[in-house]
Amino acid sequence: MTTLLTGIGLLATQDPELGEIPDAALVIEDGRLAWIGAAAHAPEADTAIDLGGRCVLPGFVDSHAHLVFAGDRAEEFAARMTGQPYTAGGIRSTVAATRAASDEQLRANLSKLTAELHAAGVTTFECKSGYGLDVATEQRSVRIAAEQTPEVTYLGAHVVPAGIDRGDYLDLVCGPMLAACAEHARWVDVFCEQGAFDVDESRAVLRAGMAAGLAPRLHANQLIAGGGVALAVEVDAASADHCTHLTAADIDALAGSSTVATLLPLVEFSTRSPYPDARGLLDAGATVALATDCNPGSGFSTSMPLAIALAVRELRMTPAEAVHAATAGGARALRRDDIGRLAVGSRADLVALDAPSYLHLAYRPGVPLIHRVWLAGQKVR
Ligand SMILES: [Zn+2]
């Protein structure tokens, strides 16, 4: 069974060799791309869909999200907008609600957010635990996340929960909690930040996770220019996420490594914080990804198009750089080469925009431009 998509006004492949193809077509077969090129040269297929001049991109890859939780922190957000600062401690209120929720409630909330992500053009997403902070709830969190995505991250080291000694909690995170979670996760992450975990504690958690077969990624340099980025590079983490406060040495270290700098501008938007130095990173040659960081505290948005618009307006990325970071950059941050670009053999994860060009993602902020979404060749929208 083959499907021809034709009438593509602009195909922005994100593949370095194919680049952007005007008046394009492509063929999907068994969930993969079987042919790409000029519409005039398209082969026959079993079915054909004419996209009427719309722009087609790879599905967005959201490489950073916290989606297994219960509860609501809208009041905290409203208070922050009147001037109260964001701190790591707000996480504890979500922990209480998450522990009290049933599996069914957590699963229903995750399914709703997954549908939102699809509607926003996201075809692959990462999902962290970290609102359980006890063995049973962390294990439930990674197990439920793994029902919806292969990119599951164990984040027992999100914050030290109330009522437990710091050293005892780290022993739990690196011991019984890790043992309970590892089989359901691909990644290990730590909130390496003022008010959460310091560099030595973070290194110990990442090393324990790596010894259990998980690959490292790290929340780094969100609130201060601490040592998180240097640690991420030291352990060859797939990604250092946030990078809001960077030194020149941090930028050099990222540019000289295979660790992706993942920028999360919806968080700066939602916490009214300074934006990261995307230009410094890009101009130094670092690989940059854009992700939502969708979470109930510091930024509750699944809108990758809005993240792209902010990256252009506030981080001074070009629209082409922002779209690349939201697709190929996200794929690099998950160390995947089957997604995030469109080439023969890659997975048929596609977004058709209700626009002739991806420029409209930044030019028309907040406007729902996602027309259709295909995940492995199947329409999800
Ligand atoms: Zn996060």
mmCIF file of C-alpha atoms and ligand atoms in Angstrom:
data_model
loop_
_atom_site.group_PDB
_atom_site.id
_atom_site.type_symbol
_atom_site.label_atom_id
_atom_site.label_comp_id
_atom_site.label_asym_id
_atom_site.label_seq_id
_atom_site.Cartn_x
_atom_site.Cartn_y
_atom_site.Cartn_z
ATOM 1 C CA MET A 1 0.000 0.000 0.000
ATOM 2 C CA THR A 2 1.561 3.290 -1.139
ATOM 3 C CA THR A 3 0.291 6.850 -0.574
ATOM 4 C CA LEU A 4 1.377 9.804 -2.679
ATOM 5 C CA LEU A 5 1.295 13.251 -1.079
ATOM 6 C CA THR A 6 1.437 15.817 -3.826
ATOM 7 C CA GLY A 7 0.692 19.524 -4.219
ATOM 8 C CA ILE A 8 3.314 20.295 -1.548
ATOM 9 C CA GLY A 9 4.129 23.979 -2.106
ATOM 10 C CA LEU A 10 7.327 23.718 -0.091
ATOM 11 C CA LEU A 11 8.899 20.575 1.384
ATOM 12 C CA ALA A 12 11.353 21.591 4.131
ATOM 13 C CA THR A 13 13.087 18.242 4.582
ATOM 14 C CA GLN A 14 15.674 19.233 7.269
ATOM 15 C CA ASP A 15 17.934 16.771 5.463
ATOM 16 C CA PRO A 16 21.302 18.384 4.660
ATOM 17 C CA GLU A 17 21.391 16.956 1.137
ATOM 18 C CA LEU A 18 17.754 17.427 0.113
ATOM 19 C CA GLY A 19 17.243 20.871 1.683
ATOM 20 C CA GLU A 20 14.025 22.654 0.681
ATOM 21 C CA ILE A 21 12.115 21.414 -2.386
ATOM 22 C CA PRO A 22 9.415 23.636 -3.967
ATOM 23 C CA ASP A 23 6.430 22.019 -5.766
ATOM 24 C CA ALA A 24 7.266 18.666 -4.183
ATOM 25 C CA ALA A 25 5.723 15.262 -3.660
ATOM 26 C CA LEU A 26 6.547 12.214 -1.557
ATOM 27 C CA VAL A 27 5.481 8.598 -1.303
ATOM 28 C CA ILE A 28 4.744 6.764 1.960
ATOM 29 C CA GLU A 29 5.054 2.966 2.089
ATOM 30 C CA ASP A 30 4.820 0.828 5.240
ATOM 31 C CA GLY A 31 5.215 3.848 7.499
ATOM 32 C CA ARG A 32 8.407 5.067 5.841
ATOM 33 C CA LEU A 33 9.243 7.495 3.065
ATOM 34 C CA ALA A 34 9.800 5.571 -0.156
ATOM 35 C CA TRP A 35 10.301 8.486 -2.562
ATOM 36 C CA ILE A 36 10.852 12.290 -2.374
ATOM 37 C CA GLY A 37 11.230 14.783 -5.202
ATOM 38 C CA ALA A 38 9.640 17.266 -7.590
ATOM 39 C CA ALA A 39 5.892 16.701 -8.035
ATOM 40 C CA ALA A 40 6.368 16.633 -11.809
ATOM 41 C CA HIS A 41 8.432 13.436 -11.458
ATOM 42 C CA ALA A 42 6.297 11.666 -8.860
ATOM 43 C CA PRO A 43 5.640 7.947 -9.400
ATOM 44 C CA GLU A 44 2.180 6.317 -9.328
ATOM 45 C CA ALA A 45 0.780 5.208 -5.971
ATOM 46 C CA ASP A 46 -2.279 3.322 -4.640
ATOM 47 C CA THR A 47 -3.808 6.517 -3.252
ATOM 48 C CA ALA A 48 -2.999 10.203 -3.711
ATOM 49 C CA ILE A 49 -3.637 13.261 -1.511
ATOM 50 C CA ASP A 50 -3.289 16.762 -2.965
ATOM 51 C CA LEU A 51 -2.157 19.233 -0.294
ATOM 52 C CA GLY A 52 -3.083 22.287 -2.351
ATOM 53 C CA GLY A 53 0.241 24.116 -2.071
ATOM 54 C CA ARG A 54 0.727 23.669 1.679
ATOM 55 C CA CYS A 55 4.140 23.469 3.328
ATOM 56 C CA VAL A 56 5.227 20.058 4.685
ATOM 57 C CA LEU A 57 7.811 19.503 7.436
ATOM 58 C CA PRO A 58 8.998 16.555 9.523
ATOM 59 C CA GLY A 59 6.844 16.092 12.623
ATOM 60 C CA PHE A 60 8.216 18.067 15.549
ATOM 61 C CA VAL A 61 10.396 16.186 18.050
ATOM 62 C CA ASP A 62 9.698 17.395 21.589
ATOM 63 C CA SER A 63 12.758 16.145 23.454
ATOM 64 C CA HIS A 64 11.837 17.518 26.897
ATOM 65 C CA ALA A 65 8.457 17.187 28.642
ATOM 66 C CA HIS A 66 7.058 16.303 32.091
ATOM 67 C CA LEU A 67 3.653 14.796 31.376
ATOM 68 C CA VAL A 68 2.897 12.241 34.117
ATOM 69 C CA PHE A 69 1.325 14.213 36.941
ATOM 70 C CA ALA A 70 -1.941 15.233 38.576
ATOM 71 C CA GLY A 71 -3.134 18.518 40.004
ATOM 72 C CA ASP A 72 -3.146 22.095 38.832
ATOM 73 C CA ARG A 73 -0.853 25.043 39.600
ATOM 74 C CA ALA A 74 -2.735 27.834 37.860
ATOM 75 C CA GLU A 75 -2.890 29.816 41.136
ATOM 76 C CA GLU A 76 0.902 29.603 41.489
ATOM 77 C CA PHE A 77 1.243 30.863 37.904
ATOM 78 C CA ALA A 78 -1.097 33.781 38.589
ATOM 79 C CA ALA A 79 0.855 34.685 41.752
ATOM 80 C CA ARG A 80 4.114 34.564 39.792
ATOM 81 C CA MET A 81 2.704 36.983 37.255
ATOM 82 C CA THR A 82 2.132 39.468 40.096
ATOM 83 C CA GLY A 83 5.812 39.267 41.022
ATOM 84 C CA GLN A 84 6.537 36.126 43.074
ATOM 85 C CA PRO A 85 9.713 34.383 41.772
ATOM 86 C CA TYR A 86 9.825 30.836 40.355
ATOM 87 C CA THR A 87 11.649 28.362 42.602
ATOM 88 C CA ALA A 88 12.193 24.604 42.407
ATOM 89 C CA GLY A 89 10.005 24.096 45.522
ATOM 90 C CA GLY A 90 6.668 24.326 43.674
ATOM 91 C CA ILE A 91 7.337 20.813 42.369
ATOM 92 C CA ARG A 92 6.355 19.438 45.792
ATOM 93 C CA SER A 93 2.701 20.479 45.388
ATOM 94 C CA THR A 94 2.443 18.429 42.181
ATOM 95 C CA VAL A 95 4.082 15.504 43.992
ATOM 96 C CA ALA A 96 1.291 15.362 46.589
ATOM 97 C CA ALA A 97 -1.406 15.331 43.869
ATOM 98 C CA THR A 98 0.455 12.749 41.769
ATOM 99 C CA ARG A 99 0.939 10.339 44.668
ATOM 100 C CA ALA A 100 -2.794 10.568 45.432
ATOM 101 C CA ALA A 101 -3.856 9.918 41.819
ATOM 102 C CA SER A 102 -4.784 6.491 40.465
ATOM 103 C CA ASP A 103 -3.042 4.907 37.484
ATOM 104 C CA GLU A 104 -6.196 5.605 35.467
ATOM 105 C CA GLN A 105 -6.117 9.303 36.326
ATOM 106 C CA LEU A 106 -2.428 9.612 35.424
ATOM 107 C CA ARG A 107 -2.991 7.685 32.194
ATOM 108 C CA ALA A 108 -6.003 9.844 31.211
ATOM 109 C CA ASN A 109 -4.064 13.063 31.821
ATOM 110 C CA LEU A 110 -1.113 11.782 29.774
ATOM 111 C CA SER A 111 -3.426 10.725 26.919
ATOM 112 C CA LYS A 112 -4.987 14.189 26.855
ATOM 113 C CA LEU A 113 -1.555 15.833 26.677
ATOM 114 C CA THR A 114 -0.445 13.374 23.980
ATOM 115 C CA ALA A 115 -3.459 14.423 21.889
ATOM 116 C CA GLU A 116 -2.513 18.071 22.450
ATOM 117 C CA LEU A 117 1.051 17.354 21.296
ATOM 118 C CA HIS A 118 -0.221 15.657 18.133
ATOM 119 C CA ALA A 119 -2.488 18.643 17.456
ATOM 120 C CA ALA A 120 0.600 20.851 17.809
ATOM 121 C CA GLY A 121 2.456 18.796 15.177
ATOM 122 C CA VAL A 122 4.593 16.769 17.592
ATOM 123 C CA THR A 123 5.138 13.173 16.442
ATOM 124 C CA THR A 124 7.818 12.107 18.951
ATOM 125 C CA PHE A 125 8.018 13.235 22.555
ATOM 126 C CA GLU A 126 10.160 12.518 25.559
ATOM 127 C CA CYS A 127 8.416 12.094 28.918
ATOM 128 C CA LYS A 128 9.989 12.311 32.367
ATOM 129 C CA SER A 129 8.966 10.950 35.737
ATOM 130 C CA GLY A 130 9.776 13.100 38.757
ATOM 131 C CA TYR A 131 6.459 13.894 40.436
ATOM 132 C CA GLY A 132 6.392 10.680 42.463
ATOM 133 C CA LEU A 133 9.649 10.876 44.400
ATOM 134 C CA ASP A 134 8.908 7.573 46.104
ATOM 135 C CA VAL A 135 9.651 4.142 44.669
ATOM 136 C CA ALA A 136 6.047 3.157 43.939
ATOM 137 C CA THR A 137 4.979 6.422 42.271
ATOM 138 C CA GLU A 138 8.167 6.854 40.253
ATOM 139 C CA GLN A 139 7.783 3.283 39.022
ATOM 140 C CA ARG A 140 4.109 3.925 38.122
ATOM 141 C CA SER A 141 5.151 7.114 36.308
ATOM 142 C CA VAL A 142 7.755 5.538 34.020
ATOM 143 C CA ARG A 143 5.521 2.514 33.376
ATOM 144 C CA ILE A 144 2.576 4.695 32.303
ATOM 145 C CA ALA A 145 4.846 6.970 30.226
ATOM 146 C CA ALA A 146 6.247 3.929 28.406
ATOM 147 C CA GLU A 147 2.727 3.079 27.208
ATOM 148 C CA GLN A 148 2.767 6.267 25.087
ATOM 149 C CA THR A 149 6.414 6.850 24.078
ATOM 150 C CA PRO A 150 9.725 4.964 23.880
ATOM 151 C CA GLU A 151 11.563 8.096 25.069
ATOM 152 C CA VAL A 152 10.999 7.698 28.803
ATOM 153 C CA THR A 153 13.259 9.427 31.319
ATOM 154 C CA TYR A 154 13.771 8.501 34.959
ATOM 155 C CA LEU A 155 13.873 11.770 36.930
ATOM 156 C CA GLY A 156 13.743 10.565 40.524
ATOM 157 C CA ALA A 157 16.295 13.332 41.190
ATOM 158 C CA HIS A 158 13.836 16.144 40.494
ATOM 159 C CA VAL A 159 13.880 17.591 44.022
ATOM 160 C CA VAL A 160 14.337 16.159 47.542
ATOM 161 C CA PRO A 161 10.803 15.481 48.810
ATOM 162 C CA ALA A 162 9.598 16.783 52.154
ATOM 163 C CA GLY A 163 10.150 14.572 55.199
ATOM 164 C CA ILE A 164 13.257 12.642 54.104
ATOM 165 C CA ASP A 165 16.955 13.191 54.754
ATOM 166 C CA ARG A 166 18.882 14.382 51.703
ATOM 167 C CA GLY A 167 21.494 11.617 51.831
ATOM 168 C CA ASP A 168 18.869 8.943 52.378
ATOM 169 C CA TYR A 169 16.912 10.232 49.387
ATOM 170 C CA LEU A 170 19.980 10.141 47.117
ATOM 171 C CA ASP A 171 20.633 6.551 48.245
ATOM 172 C CA LEU A 172 17.039 5.711 47.295
ATOM 173 C CA VAL A 173 17.312 7.426 43.873
ATOM 174 C CA CYS A 174 20.562 5.588 43.061
ATOM 175 C CA GLY A 175 19.396 2.291 44.594
ATOM 176 C CA PRO A 176 15.895 0.799 44.967
ATOM 177 C CA MET A 177 14.077 3.538 42.993
ATOM 178 C CA LEU A 178 16.455 3.197 40.039
ATOM 179 C CA ALA A 179 16.124 -0.580 40.166
ATOM 180 C CA ALA A 180 12.316 -0.276 40.031
ATOM 181 C CA CYS A 181 12.339 2.217 37.141
ATOM 182 C CA ALA A 182 15.212 1.196 34.865
ATOM 183 C CA GLU A 183 13.344 -1.443 32.849
ATOM 184 C CA HIS A 184 10.716 1.121 31.758
ATOM 185 C CA ALA A 185 13.118 3.965 30.910
ATOM 186 C CA ARG A 186 15.727 4.814 28.282
ATOM 187 C CA TRP A 187 17.189 7.920 29.957
ATOM 188 C CA VAL A 188 18.316 9.210 33.355
ATOM 189 C CA ASP A 189 18.030 12.922 34.175
ATOM 190 C CA VAL A 190 18.725 15.173 37.183
ATOM 191 C CA PHE A 191 17.486 18.670 38.039
ATOM 192 C CA CYS A 192 21.019 20.036 38.565
ATOM 193 C CA GLU A 193 20.086 23.419 39.980
ATOM 194 C CA GLN A 194 20.094 25.746 42.943
ATOM 195 C CA GLY A 195 17.392 24.389 45.271
ATOM 196 C CA ALA A 196 17.524 20.898 43.738
ATOM 197 C CA PHE A 197 20.789 18.896 43.279
ATOM 198 C CA ASP A 198 24.400 20.115 43.115
ATOM 199 C CA VAL A 199 26.979 18.974 40.571
ATOM 200 C CA ASP A 200 28.488 16.169 42.690
ATOM 201 C CA GLU A 201 25.059 14.797 43.608
ATOM 202 C CA SER A 202 23.960 15.026 39.968
ATOM 203 C CA ARG A 203 27.088 13.202 38.790
ATOM 204 C CA ALA A 204 26.436 10.383 41.265
ATOM 205 C CA VAL A 205 22.836 9.961 40.054
ATOM 206 C CA LEU A 206 23.819 10.017 36.363
ATOM 207 C CA ARG A 207 26.626 7.500 36.961
ATOM 208 C CA ALA A 208 24.248 5.175 38.823
ATOM 209 C CA GLY A 209 21.713 5.431 35.994
ATOM 210 C CA MET A 210 24.389 4.773 33.376
ATOM 211 C CA ALA A 211 25.540 1.711 35.310
ATOM 212 C CA ALA A 212 21.921 0.483 35.150
ATOM 213 C CA GLY A 213 21.893 0.861 31.346
ATOM 214 C CA LEU A 214 20.260 4.291 31.049
ATOM 215 C CA ALA A 215 21.719 7.121 28.945
ATOM 216 C CA PRO A 216 22.222 10.555 30.521
ATOM 217 C CA ARG A 217 20.576 13.921 29.892
ATOM 218 C CA LEU A 218 20.530 16.843 32.314
ATOM 219 C CA HIS A 219 18.550 19.889 33.451
ATOM 220 C CA ALA A 220 21.378 22.441 33.524
ATOM 221 C CA ASN A 221 21.914 26.169 34.037
ATOM 222 C CA GLN A 222 18.256 27.205 34.259
ATOM 223 C CA LEU A 223 18.451 29.512 37.264
ATOM 224 C CA ILE A 224 22.216 30.188 37.582
ATOM 225 C CA ALA A 225 25.403 29.548 35.578
ATOM 226 C CA GLY A 226 26.365 26.573 37.771
ATOM 227 C CA GLY A 227 28.357 23.532 36.684
ATOM 228 C CA GLY A 228 25.508 21.644 35.027
ATOM 229 C CA VAL A 229 26.575 22.166 31.422
ATOM 230 C CA ALA A 230 30.155 21.120 32.181
ATOM 231 C CA LEU A 231 28.841 17.969 33.869
ATOM 232 C CA ALA A 232 26.588 17.180 30.888
ATOM 233 C CA VAL A 233 29.571 17.408 28.544
ATOM 234 C CA GLU A 234 31.771 15.407 30.954
ATOM 235 C CA VAL A 235 29.385 12.410 30.888
ATOM 236 C CA ASP A 236 28.562 12.828 27.150
ATOM 237 C CA ALA A 237 24.923 13.520 27.948
ATOM 238 C CA ALA A 238 22.688 13.526 24.872
ATOM 239 C CA SER A 239 21.422 16.925 25.924
ATOM 240 C CA ALA A 240 21.911 19.790 28.375
ATOM 241 C CA ASP A 241 18.476 21.314 28.822
ATOM 242 C CA HIS A 242 17.544 24.942 29.599
ATOM 243 C CA CYS A 243 21.016 26.585 29.172
ATOM 244 C CA THR A 244 19.431 29.866 30.263
ATOM 245 C CA HIS A 245 22.569 31.115 32.042
ATOM 246 C CA LEU A 246 25.758 30.171 30.201
ATOM 247 C CA THR A 247 29.393 31.226 30.519
ATOM 248 C CA ALA A 248 31.641 31.548 27.475
ATOM 249 C CA ALA A 249 33.313 28.319 28.632
ATOM 250 C CA ASP A 250 29.916 26.554 28.683
ATOM 251 C CA ILE A 251 29.240 27.622 25.080
ATOM 252 C CA ASP A 252 32.709 26.421 23.988
ATOM 253 C CA ALA A 253 32.222 23.114 25.801
ATOM 254 C CA LEU A 254 28.854 22.482 24.125
ATOM 255 C CA ALA A 255 30.183 23.478 20.693
ATOM 256 C CA GLY A 256 33.078 21.050 21.074
ATOM 257 C CA SER A 257 30.899 18.123 22.176
ATOM 258 C CA SER A 258 28.080 15.910 20.928
ATOM 259 C CA THR A 259 25.843 17.186 23.737
ATOM 260 C CA VAL A 260 22.894 19.119 22.307
ATOM 261 C CA ALA A 261 21.897 22.449 23.875
ATOM 262 C CA THR A 262 18.133 22.126 24.322
ATOM 263 C CA LEU A 263 16.406 25.471 24.717
ATOM 264 C CA LEU A 264 12.970 25.750 26.335
ATOM 265 C CA PRO A 265 11.712 29.282 25.669
ATOM 266 C CA LEU A 266 8.141 28.537 26.780
ATOM 267 C CA VAL A 267 9.577 28.318 30.315
ATOM 268 C CA GLU A 268 11.236 31.734 30.142
ATOM 269 C CA PHE A 269 7.988 33.085 28.690
ATOM 270 C CA SER A 270 5.898 31.533 31.483
ATOM 271 C CA THR A 271 8.275 32.517 34.303
ATOM 272 C CA ARG A 272 9.087 35.949 32.850
ATOM 273 C CA SER A 273 12.808 35.112 32.858
ATOM 274 C CA PRO A 274 15.664 36.144 30.564
ATOM 275 C CA TYR A 275 15.958 34.035 27.405
ATOM 276 C CA PRO A 276 19.041 31.880 26.648
ATOM 277 C CA ASP A 277 21.790 32.979 24.272
ATOM 278 C CA ALA A 278 20.759 30.955 21.241
ATOM 279 C CA ARG A 279 22.815 33.134 18.896
ATOM 280 C CA GLY A 280 25.978 32.553 20.939
ATOM 281 C CA LEU A 281 25.405 28.788 20.807
ATOM 282 C CA LEU A 282 24.585 28.655 17.094
ATOM 283 C CA ASP A 283 27.381 30.991 16.076
ATOM 284 C CA ALA A 284 29.861 28.874 18.076
ATOM 285 C CA GLY A 285 28.678 25.752 16.234
ATOM 286 C CA ALA A 286 26.703 24.016 18.986
ATOM 287 C CA THR A 287 23.736 21.832 18.030
ATOM 288 C CA VAL A 288 20.546 23.443 19.340
ATOM 289 C CA ALA A 289 17.187 21.771 19.973
ATOM 290 C CA LEU A 290 13.888 23.408 20.866
ATOM 291 C CA ALA A 291 11.427 21.619 23.133
ATOM 292 C CA THR A 292 8.298 22.505 25.121
ATOM 293 C CA ASP A 293 9.297 21.453 28.674
ATOM 294 C CA CYS A 294 5.549 21.064 29.120
ATOM 295 C CA ASN A 295 5.028 20.746 32.900
ATOM 296 C CA PRO A 296 2.440 21.951 35.406
ATOM 297 C CA GLY A 297 4.731 24.477 37.111
ATOM 298 C CA SER A 298 7.181 26.499 35.055
ATOM 299 C CA GLY A 299 5.486 26.268 31.653
ATOM 300 C CA PHE A 300 2.276 24.363 30.891
ATOM 301 C CA SER A 301 2.237 24.466 27.100
ATOM 302 C CA THR A 302 2.382 21.735 24.455
ATOM 303 C CA SER A 303 2.716 24.278 21.647
ATOM 304 C CA MET A 304 5.862 23.633 19.650
ATOM 305 C CA PRO A 305 4.716 26.282 17.113
ATOM 306 C CA LEU A 306 4.685 28.875 19.911
ATOM 307 C CA ALA A 307 8.162 27.722 21.022
ATOM 308 C CA ILE A 308 9.321 28.306 17.422
ATOM 309 C CA ALA A 309 7.734 31.767 17.342
ATOM 310 C CA LEU A 310 9.463 32.678 20.629
ATOM 311 C CA ALA A 311 12.784 31.316 19.373
ATOM 312 C CA VAL A 312 12.552 33.669 16.406
ATOM 313 C CA ARG A 313 11.139 36.709 18.194
ATOM 314 C CA GLU A 314 13.031 36.467 21.509
ATOM 315 C CA LEU A 315 16.064 34.216 20.902
ATOM 316 C CA ARG A 316 16.897 35.763 17.522
ATOM 317 C CA MET A 317 17.015 32.447 15.710
ATOM 318 C CA THR A 318 16.045 32.554 12.037
ATOM 319 C CA PRO A 319 12.786 30.735 11.191
ATOM 320 C CA ALA A 320 14.864 28.081 9.380
ATOM 321 C CA GLU A 321 17.103 27.600 12.458
ATOM 322 C CA ALA A 322 14.084 27.380 14.763
ATOM 323 C CA VAL A 323 12.291 24.780 12.628
ATOM 324 C CA HIS A 324 15.516 22.774 12.306
ATOM 325 C CA ALA A 325 15.985 22.874 16.096
ATOM 326 C CA ALA A 326 12.381 21.690 16.637
ATOM 327 C CA THR A 327 12.815 18.724 14.275
ATOM 328 C CA ALA A 328 16.382 17.582 13.492
ATOM 329 C CA GLY A 329 17.723 19.199 16.686
ATOM 330 C CA GLY A 330 15.206 17.342 18.835
ATOM 331 C CA ALA A 331 16.101 14.091 17.079
ATOM 332 C CA ARG A 332 19.802 14.700 17.886
ATOM 333 C CA ALA A 333 18.869 15.389 21.508
ATOM 334 C CA LEU A 334 17.270 11.921 21.569
ATOM 335 C CA ARG A 335 20.125 10.403 19.539
ATOM 336 C CA ARG A 336 17.666 9.272 16.859
ATOM 337 C CA ASP A 337 18.371 9.312 13.121
ATOM 338 C CA ASP A 338 15.048 7.872 11.892
ATOM 339 C CA ILE A 339 13.019 10.993 12.757
ATOM 340 C CA GLY A 340 13.367 14.786 12.564
ATOM 341 C CA ARG A 341 14.160 14.867 8.835
ATOM 342 C CA LEU A 342 12.551 13.672 5.627
ATOM 343 C CA ALA A 343 14.625 11.401 3.402
ATOM 344 C CA VAL A 344 14.042 8.053 1.729
ATOM 345 C CA GLY A 345 13.913 5.456 4.511
ATOM 346 C CA SER A 346 13.090 7.847 7.349
ATOM 347 C CA ARG A 347 9.873 7.402 9.308
ATOM 348 C CA ALA A 348 6.846 9.050 7.679
ATOM 349 C CA ASP A 349 6.266 11.524 10.518
ATOM 350 C CA LEU A 350 4.920 14.596 8.748
ATOM 351 C CA VAL A 351 3.207 17.897 9.381
ATOM 352 C CA ALA A 352 1.276 19.801 6.714
ATOM 353 C CA LEU A 353 0.838 23.466 7.609
ATOM 354 C CA ASP A 354 -2.129 25.600 6.634
ATOM 355 C CA ALA A 355 0.438 27.953 5.119
ATOM 356 C CA PRO A 356 2.670 28.078 2.042
ATOM 357 C CA SER A 357 5.881 28.277 4.102
ATOM 358 C CA TYR A 358 7.249 27.443 7.549
ATOM 359 C CA LEU A 359 7.971 31.179 7.936
ATOM 360 C CA HIS A 360 4.333 31.450 8.970
ATOM 361 C CA LEU A 361 5.049 29.534 12.210
ATOM 362 C CA ALA A 362 6.836 32.667 13.476
ATOM 363 C CA TYR A 363 5.022 35.219 11.315
ATOM 364 C CA ARG A 364 1.595 34.163 12.677
ATOM 365 C CA PRO A 365 2.234 33.443 16.397
ATOM 366 C CA GLY A 366 -0.567 31.732 18.276
ATOM 367 C CA VAL A 367 -2.519 30.848 15.125
ATOM 368 C CA PRO A 368 -3.361 27.128 14.743
ATOM 369 C CA LEU A 369 -1.532 26.322 11.495
ATOM 370 C CA ILE A 370 -1.247 22.546 11.905
ATOM 371 C CA HIS A 371 -3.409 21.150 9.107
ATOM 372 C CA ARG A 372 -2.598 17.434 9.132
ATOM 373 C CA VAL A 373 -0.188 15.205 11.035
ATOM 374 C CA TRP A 374 1.003 11.727 10.045
ATOM 375 C CA LEU A 375 2.773 9.426 12.496
ATOM 376 C CA ALA A 376 4.604 6.568 10.760
ATOM 377 C CA GLY A 377 2.376 7.194 7.753
ATOM 378 C CA GLN A 378 -0.890 7.091 9.740
ATOM 379 C CA LYS A 379 -2.975 10.232 10.025
ATOM 380 C CA VAL A 380 -3.293 11.283 13.681
ATOM 381 C CA ARG A 381 -4.972 14.559 12.790
HETATM 382 ZN ZN ZN B 1 12.186 20.062 32.599
#
